mmCIF file of C-alpha atoms in Angstrom:
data_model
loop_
_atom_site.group_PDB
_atom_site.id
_atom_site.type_symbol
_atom_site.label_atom_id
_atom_site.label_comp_id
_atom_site.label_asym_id
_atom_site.label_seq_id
_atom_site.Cartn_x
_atom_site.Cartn_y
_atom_site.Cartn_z
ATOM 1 C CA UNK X 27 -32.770 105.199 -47.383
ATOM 2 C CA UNK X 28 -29.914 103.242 -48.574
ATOM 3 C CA UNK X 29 -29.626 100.125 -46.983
ATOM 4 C CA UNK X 30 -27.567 96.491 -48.636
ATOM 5 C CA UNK X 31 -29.240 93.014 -48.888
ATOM 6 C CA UNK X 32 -27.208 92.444 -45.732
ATOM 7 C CA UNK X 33 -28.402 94.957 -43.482
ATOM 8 C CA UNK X 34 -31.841 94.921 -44.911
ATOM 9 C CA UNK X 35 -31.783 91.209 -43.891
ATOM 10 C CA UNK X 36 -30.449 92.372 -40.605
ATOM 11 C CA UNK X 37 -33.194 94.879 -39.911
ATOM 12 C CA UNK X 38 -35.654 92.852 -40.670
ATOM 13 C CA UNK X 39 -34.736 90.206 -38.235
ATOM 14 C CA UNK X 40 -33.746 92.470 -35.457
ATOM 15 C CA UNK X 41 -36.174 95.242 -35.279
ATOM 16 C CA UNK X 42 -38.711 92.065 -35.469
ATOM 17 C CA UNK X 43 -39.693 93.089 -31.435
ATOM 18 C CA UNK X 44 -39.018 97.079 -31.004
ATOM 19 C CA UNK X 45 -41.448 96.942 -27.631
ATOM 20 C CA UNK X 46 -43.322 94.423 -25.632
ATOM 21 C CA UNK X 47 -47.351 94.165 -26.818
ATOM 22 C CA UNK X 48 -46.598 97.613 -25.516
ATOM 23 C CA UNK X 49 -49.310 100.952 -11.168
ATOM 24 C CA UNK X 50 -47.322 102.038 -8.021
ATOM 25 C CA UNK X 51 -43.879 102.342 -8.542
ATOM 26 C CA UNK X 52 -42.757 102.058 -4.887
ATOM 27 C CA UNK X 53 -44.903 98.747 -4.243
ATOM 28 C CA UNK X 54 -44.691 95.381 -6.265
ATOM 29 C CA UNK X 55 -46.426 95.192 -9.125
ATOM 30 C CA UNK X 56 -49.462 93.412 -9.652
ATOM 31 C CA UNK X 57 -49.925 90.615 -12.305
ATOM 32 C CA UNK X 58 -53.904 90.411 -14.263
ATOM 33 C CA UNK X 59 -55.629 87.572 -14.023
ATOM 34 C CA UNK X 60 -57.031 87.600 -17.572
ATOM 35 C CA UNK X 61 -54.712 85.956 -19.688
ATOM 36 C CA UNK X 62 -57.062 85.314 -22.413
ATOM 37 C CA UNK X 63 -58.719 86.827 -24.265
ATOM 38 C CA UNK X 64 -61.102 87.027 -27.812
ATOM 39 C CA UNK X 65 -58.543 89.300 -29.621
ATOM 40 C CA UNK X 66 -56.394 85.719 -29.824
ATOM 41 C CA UNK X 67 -57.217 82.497 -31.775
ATOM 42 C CA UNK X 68 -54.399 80.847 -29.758
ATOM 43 C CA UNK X 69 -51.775 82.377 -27.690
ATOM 44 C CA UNK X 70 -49.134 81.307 -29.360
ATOM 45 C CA UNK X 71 -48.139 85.254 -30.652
ATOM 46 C CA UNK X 72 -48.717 85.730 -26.652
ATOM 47 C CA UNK X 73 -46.565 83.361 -24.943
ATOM 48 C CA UNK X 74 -43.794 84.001 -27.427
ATOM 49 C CA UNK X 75 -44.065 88.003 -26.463
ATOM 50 C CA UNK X 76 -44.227 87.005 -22.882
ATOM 51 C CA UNK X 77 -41.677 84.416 -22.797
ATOM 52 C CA UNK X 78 -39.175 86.316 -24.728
ATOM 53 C CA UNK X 79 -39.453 89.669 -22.646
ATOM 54 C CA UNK X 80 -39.257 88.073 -19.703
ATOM 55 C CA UNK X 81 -35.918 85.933 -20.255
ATOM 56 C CA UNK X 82 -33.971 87.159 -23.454
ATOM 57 C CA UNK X 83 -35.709 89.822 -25.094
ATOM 58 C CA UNK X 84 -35.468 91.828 -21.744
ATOM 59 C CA UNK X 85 -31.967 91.642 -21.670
ATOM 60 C CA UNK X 86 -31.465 92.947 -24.925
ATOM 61 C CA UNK X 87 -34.096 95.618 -25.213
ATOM 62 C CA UNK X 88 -33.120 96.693 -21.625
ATOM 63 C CA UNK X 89 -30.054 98.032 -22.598
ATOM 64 C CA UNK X 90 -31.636 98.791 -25.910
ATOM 65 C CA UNK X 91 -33.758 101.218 -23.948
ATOM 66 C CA UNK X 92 -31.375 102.826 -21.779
ATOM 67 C CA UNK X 93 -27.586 104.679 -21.872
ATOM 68 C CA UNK X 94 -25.878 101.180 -21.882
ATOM 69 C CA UNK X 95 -22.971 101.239 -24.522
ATOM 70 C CA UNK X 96 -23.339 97.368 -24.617
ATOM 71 C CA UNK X 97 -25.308 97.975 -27.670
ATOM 72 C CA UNK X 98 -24.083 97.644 -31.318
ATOM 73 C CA UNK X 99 -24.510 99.650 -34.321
ATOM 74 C CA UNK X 100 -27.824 98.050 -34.930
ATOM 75 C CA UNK X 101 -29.414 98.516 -31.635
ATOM 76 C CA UNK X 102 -27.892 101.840 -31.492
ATOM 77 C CA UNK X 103 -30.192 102.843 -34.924
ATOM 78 C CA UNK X 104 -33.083 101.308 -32.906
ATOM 79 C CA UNK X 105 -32.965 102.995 -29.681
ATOM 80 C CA UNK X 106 -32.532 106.072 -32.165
ATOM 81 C CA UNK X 107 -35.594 105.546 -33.863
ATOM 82 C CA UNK X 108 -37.251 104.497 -31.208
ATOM 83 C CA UNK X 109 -36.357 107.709 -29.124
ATOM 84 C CA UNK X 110 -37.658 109.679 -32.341
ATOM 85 C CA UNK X 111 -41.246 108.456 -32.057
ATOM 86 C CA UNK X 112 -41.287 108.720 -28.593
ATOM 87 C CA UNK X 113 -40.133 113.032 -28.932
ATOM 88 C CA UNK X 114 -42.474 112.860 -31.345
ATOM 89 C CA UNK X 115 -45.142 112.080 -28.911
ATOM 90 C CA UNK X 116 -44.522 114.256 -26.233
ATOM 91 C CA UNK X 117 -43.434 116.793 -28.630
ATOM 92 C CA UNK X 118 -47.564 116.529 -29.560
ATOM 93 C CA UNK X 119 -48.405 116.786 -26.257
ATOM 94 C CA UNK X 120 -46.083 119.585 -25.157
ATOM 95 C CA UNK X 121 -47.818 121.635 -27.724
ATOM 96 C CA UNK X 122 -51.333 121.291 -26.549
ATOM 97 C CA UNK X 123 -49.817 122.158 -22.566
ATOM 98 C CA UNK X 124 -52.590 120.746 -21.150
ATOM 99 C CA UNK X 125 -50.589 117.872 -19.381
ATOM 100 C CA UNK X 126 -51.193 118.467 -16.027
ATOM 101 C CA UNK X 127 -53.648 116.265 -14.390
ATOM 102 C CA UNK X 128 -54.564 114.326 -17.120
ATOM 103 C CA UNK X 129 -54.772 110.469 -17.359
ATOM 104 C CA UNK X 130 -52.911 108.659 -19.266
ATOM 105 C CA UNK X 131 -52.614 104.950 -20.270
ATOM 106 C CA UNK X 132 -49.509 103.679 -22.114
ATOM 107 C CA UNK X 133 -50.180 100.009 -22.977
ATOM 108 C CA UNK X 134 -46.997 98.189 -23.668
ATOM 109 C CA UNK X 135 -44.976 100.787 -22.045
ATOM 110 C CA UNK X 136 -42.092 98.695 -22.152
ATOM 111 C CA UNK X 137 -39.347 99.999 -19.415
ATOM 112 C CA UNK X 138 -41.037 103.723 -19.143
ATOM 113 C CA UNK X 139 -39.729 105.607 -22.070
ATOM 114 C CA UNK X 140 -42.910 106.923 -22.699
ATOM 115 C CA UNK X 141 -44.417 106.632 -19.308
ATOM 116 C CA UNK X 142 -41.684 108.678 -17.589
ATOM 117 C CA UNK X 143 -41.369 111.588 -19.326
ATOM 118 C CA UNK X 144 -45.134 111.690 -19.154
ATOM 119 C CA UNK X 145 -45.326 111.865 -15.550
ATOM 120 C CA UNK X 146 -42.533 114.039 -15.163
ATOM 121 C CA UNK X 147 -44.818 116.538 -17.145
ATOM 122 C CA UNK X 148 -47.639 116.457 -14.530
ATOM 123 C CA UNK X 149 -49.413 113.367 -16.305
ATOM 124 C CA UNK X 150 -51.633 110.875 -14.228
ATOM 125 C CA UNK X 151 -50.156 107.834 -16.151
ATOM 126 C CA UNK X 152 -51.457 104.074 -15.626
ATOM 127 C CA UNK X 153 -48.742 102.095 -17.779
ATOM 128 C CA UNK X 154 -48.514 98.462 -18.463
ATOM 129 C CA UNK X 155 -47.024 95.629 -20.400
ATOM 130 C CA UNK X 156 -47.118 92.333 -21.078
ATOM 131 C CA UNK X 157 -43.851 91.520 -20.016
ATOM 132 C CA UNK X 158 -43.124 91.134 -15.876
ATOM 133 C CA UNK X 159 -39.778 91.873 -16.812
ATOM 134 C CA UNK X 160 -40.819 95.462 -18.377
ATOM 135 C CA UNK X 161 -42.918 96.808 -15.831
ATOM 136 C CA UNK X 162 -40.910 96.095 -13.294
ATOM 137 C CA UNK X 163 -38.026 97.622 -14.573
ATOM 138 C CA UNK X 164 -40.220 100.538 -15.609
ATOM 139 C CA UNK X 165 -41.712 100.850 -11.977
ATOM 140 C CA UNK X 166 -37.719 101.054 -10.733
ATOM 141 C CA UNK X 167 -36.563 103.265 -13.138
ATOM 142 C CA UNK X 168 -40.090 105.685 -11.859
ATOM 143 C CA UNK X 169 -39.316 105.222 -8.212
ATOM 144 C CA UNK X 170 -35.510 106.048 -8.291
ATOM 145 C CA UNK X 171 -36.663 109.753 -9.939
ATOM 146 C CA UNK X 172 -38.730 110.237 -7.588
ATOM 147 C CA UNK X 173 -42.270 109.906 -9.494
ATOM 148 C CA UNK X 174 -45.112 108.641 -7.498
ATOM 149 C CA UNK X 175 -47.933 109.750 -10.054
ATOM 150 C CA UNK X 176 -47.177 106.852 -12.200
ATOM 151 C CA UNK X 177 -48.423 102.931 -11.982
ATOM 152 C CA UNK X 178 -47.111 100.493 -13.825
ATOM 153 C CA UNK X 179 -48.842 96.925 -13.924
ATOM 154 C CA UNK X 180 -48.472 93.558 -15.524
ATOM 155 C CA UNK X 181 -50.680 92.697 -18.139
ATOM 156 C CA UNK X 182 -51.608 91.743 -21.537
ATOM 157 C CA UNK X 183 -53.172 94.853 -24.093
ATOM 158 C CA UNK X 184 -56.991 93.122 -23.821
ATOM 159 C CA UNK X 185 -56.912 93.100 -20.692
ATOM 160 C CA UNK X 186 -56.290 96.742 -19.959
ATOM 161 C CA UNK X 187 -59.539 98.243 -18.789
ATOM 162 C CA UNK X 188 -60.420 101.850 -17.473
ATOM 163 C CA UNK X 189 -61.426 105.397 -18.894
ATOM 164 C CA UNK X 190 -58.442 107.859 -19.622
ATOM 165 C CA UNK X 191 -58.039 111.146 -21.618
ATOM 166 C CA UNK X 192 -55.331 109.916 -23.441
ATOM 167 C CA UNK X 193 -54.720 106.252 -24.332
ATOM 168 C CA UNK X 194 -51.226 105.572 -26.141
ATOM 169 C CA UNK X 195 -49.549 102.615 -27.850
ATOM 170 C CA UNK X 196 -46.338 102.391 -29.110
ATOM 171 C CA UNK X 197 -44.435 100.034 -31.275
ATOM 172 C CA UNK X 198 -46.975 97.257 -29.830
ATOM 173 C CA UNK X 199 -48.878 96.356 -32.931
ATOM 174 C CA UNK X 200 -46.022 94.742 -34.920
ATOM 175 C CA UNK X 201 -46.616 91.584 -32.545
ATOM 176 C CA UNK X 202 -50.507 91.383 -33.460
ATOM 177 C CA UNK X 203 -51.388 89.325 -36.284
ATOM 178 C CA UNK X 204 -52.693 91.769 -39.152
ATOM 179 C CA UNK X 205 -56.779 89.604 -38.722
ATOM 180 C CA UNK X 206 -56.307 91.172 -34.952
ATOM 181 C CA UNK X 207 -54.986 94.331 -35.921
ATOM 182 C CA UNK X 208 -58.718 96.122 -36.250
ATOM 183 C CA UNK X 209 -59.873 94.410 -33.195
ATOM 184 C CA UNK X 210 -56.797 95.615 -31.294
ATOM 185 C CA UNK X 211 -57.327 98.811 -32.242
ATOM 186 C CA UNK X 212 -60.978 99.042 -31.736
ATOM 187 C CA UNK X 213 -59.790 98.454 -27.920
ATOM 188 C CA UNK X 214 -57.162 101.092 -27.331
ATOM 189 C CA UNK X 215 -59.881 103.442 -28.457
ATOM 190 C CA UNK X 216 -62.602 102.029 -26.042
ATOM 191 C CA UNK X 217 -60.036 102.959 -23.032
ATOM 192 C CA UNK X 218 -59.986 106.627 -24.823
ATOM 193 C CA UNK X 219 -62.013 109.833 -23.909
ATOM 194 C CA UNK X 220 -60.592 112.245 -25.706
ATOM 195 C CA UNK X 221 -57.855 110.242 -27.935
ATOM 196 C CA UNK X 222 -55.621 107.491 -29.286
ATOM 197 C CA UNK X 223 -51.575 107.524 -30.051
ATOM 198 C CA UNK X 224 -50.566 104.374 -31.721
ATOM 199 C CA UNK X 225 -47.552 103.543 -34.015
ATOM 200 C CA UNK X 226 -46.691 100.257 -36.064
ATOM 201 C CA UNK X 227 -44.729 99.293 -38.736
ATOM 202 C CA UNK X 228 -46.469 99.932 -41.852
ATOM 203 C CA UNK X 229 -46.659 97.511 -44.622
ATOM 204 C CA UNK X 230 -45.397 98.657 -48.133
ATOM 205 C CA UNK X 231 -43.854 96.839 -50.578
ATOM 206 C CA UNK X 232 -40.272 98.124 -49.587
ATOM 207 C CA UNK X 233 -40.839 97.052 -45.721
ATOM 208 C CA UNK X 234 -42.367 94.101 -46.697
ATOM 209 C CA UNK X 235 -39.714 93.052 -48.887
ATOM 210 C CA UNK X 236 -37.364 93.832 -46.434
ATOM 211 C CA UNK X 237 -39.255 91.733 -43.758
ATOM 212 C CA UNK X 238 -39.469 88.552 -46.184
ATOM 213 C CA UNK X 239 -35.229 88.806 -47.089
ATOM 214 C CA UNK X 240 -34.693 88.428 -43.388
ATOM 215 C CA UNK X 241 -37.000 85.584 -42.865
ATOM 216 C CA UNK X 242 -33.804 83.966 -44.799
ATOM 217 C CA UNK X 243 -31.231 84.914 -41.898
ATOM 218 C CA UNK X 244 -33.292 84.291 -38.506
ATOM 219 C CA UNK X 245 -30.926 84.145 -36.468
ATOM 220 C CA UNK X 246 -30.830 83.762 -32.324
ATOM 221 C CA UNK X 247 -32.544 87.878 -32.315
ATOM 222 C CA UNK X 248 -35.771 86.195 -34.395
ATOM 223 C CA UNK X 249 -38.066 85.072 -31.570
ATOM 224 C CA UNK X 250 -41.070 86.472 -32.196
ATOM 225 C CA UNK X 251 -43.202 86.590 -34.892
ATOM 226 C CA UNK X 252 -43.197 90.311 -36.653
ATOM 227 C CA UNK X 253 -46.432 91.513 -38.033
ATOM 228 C CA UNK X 254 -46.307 95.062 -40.672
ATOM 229 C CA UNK X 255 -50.375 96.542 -40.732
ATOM 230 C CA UNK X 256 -51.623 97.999 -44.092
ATOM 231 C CA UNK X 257 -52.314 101.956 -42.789
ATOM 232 C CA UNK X 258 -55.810 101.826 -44.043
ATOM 233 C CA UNK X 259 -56.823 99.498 -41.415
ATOM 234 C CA UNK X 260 -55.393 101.456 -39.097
ATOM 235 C CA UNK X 261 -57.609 104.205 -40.258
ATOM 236 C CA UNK X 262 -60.585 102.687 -40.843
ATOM 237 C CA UNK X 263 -60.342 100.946 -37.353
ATOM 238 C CA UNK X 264 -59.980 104.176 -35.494
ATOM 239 C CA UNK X 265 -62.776 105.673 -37.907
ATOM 240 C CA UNK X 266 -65.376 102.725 -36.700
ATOM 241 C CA UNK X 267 -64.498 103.588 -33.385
ATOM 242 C CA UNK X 268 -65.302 106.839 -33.821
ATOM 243 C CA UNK X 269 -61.753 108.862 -34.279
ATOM 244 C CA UNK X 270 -60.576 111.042 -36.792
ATOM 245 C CA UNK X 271 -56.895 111.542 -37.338
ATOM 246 C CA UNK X 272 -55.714 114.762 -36.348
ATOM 247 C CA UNK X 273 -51.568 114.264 -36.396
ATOM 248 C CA UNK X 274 -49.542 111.923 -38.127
ATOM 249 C CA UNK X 275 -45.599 111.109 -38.111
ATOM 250 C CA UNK X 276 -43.003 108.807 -40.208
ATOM 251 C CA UNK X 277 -39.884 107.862 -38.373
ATOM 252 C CA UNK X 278 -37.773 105.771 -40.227
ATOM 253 C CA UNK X 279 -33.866 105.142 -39.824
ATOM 254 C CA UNK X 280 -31.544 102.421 -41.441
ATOM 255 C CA UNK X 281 -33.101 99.531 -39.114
ATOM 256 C CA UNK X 282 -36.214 101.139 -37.587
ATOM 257 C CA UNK X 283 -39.771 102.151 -39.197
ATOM 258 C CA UNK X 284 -42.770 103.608 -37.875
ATOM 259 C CA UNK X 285 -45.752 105.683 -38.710
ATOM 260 C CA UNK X 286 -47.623 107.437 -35.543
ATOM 261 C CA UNK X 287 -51.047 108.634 -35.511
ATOM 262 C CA UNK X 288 -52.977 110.680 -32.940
ATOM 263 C CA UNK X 289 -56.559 110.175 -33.536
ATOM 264 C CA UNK X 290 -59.624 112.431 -31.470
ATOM 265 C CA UNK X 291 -62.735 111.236 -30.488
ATOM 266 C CA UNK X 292 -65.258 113.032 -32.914
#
């Protein structure tokens, strides 16, 4: 990957929010009631996803997420990489062609571009996100295809409850402070029966060093905090839970990293 001092500072300060943390799509959607949770210390990391997703950030990653050629070179390379791990994913699940009827929960499903497809397949698929913003949009985009076996629901990641086969989170870590990451982890795979999807940017020297030059150019794009997750936590999270790996992926373009793992209950 060749990439300047420029652009490096550049990725780092734009691909700082890739997702939100992150059910009927005819009817409104519902907000939780649990805003708080043990996971945080404060909510600062919280408000600032919230905030952001449901002003700013949602007008950007909107179009991020869609067809919209109001997007520059930059975004473009996100919503590429971003599109990569989400193939990826179904790609996975294709394979195993066990889709229909099974439940899914996609926390921090962002506008649906995991969700969606997911559904379309025959899925039973609870999604939700932090942002207001996000699942609403998500719950439009559903209804106007037609798709009435997917919900989609306001709400932070800890306060997602339930039982599902499959329990999938993408691009969501990178706004949980690496002393939360375990904990976070721990309670995608409580939600799990069967398994856990979950990618986040992983921290190596290169990414890190990437991440610190663009703490020098912040810029209007930096609003919240960006957070890269040392892969052995990840894997000795999901291994205290009680998950082995069983498929792993590394997407990574000019302004977009990510490293996917599907983990099975063992």
């Amino acid at each position: 990957m060749k990439i300047s001092i420029a652009s490096a500072a550049l990725a780092a300060a734009i691909v700082a929010a890739p997702t939100t943390t992150a059910f009927s799509p005819a009817s409104p959607v519902a907000s939780t009631t649990k805003h708080y949770s043990a996971l945080f210390s404060t909510v600062d990391d919280k408000t600032e996803v919230r905030e952001y997703f449901n002003n700013e950030g949602f007008n950007r990653w909107n179009k991020i997420y869609s067809e919209s050629d109001e997007v520059n070179s930059v975004q473009l390379d996100i919503r590429k990489g971003h599109d990569m791990t989400i193939q990826k994913i179904l790609n996975w699940v294709k394979a195993d062609g066990d889709t229909a009827g099974k439940t899914f929960c996609d926390c921090g499903c962002g506008v649906g571009s995991l969700a969606i497809p997911l559904a379309q397949m025959g899925a039973q698929v609870s999604a939700s996100d932090i942002s207001d913003a996000m699942a609403r949009e998500a719950a439009e985009r559903a209804k106007s295809m037609g798709i009435t076996n997917a919900k989609f629901y306001t709400s932070d990641l800890e306060s997602v409850t339930g039982k599902y086969n499959t329990v999938t989170c993408v691009d969501v870590a990178i706004h949980y402070p690496t002393d939360k990451m375990a904990e976070m982890v721990g309670h995608l795979c409580s939600l799990a029966d069967e398994r856990v999807m979950i990618s986040f940017a992983p921290k190596t020297w290169y990414y890190e060093l990437l991440k610190k030059i663009g703490e020098f150019f912040p810029g209007p794009s930096k609003t919240t905090r960006a957070y890269l997750h040392e892969e052995s936590v990840v894997r000795d999270a999901l291994k205290k839970a009680g998950f082995e790996v069983a498929r792993e992926e590394m997407t990574g373009t000019s302004f977009y990293f990510s490293r996917l793992l599907e983990a099975k209950r063992v």
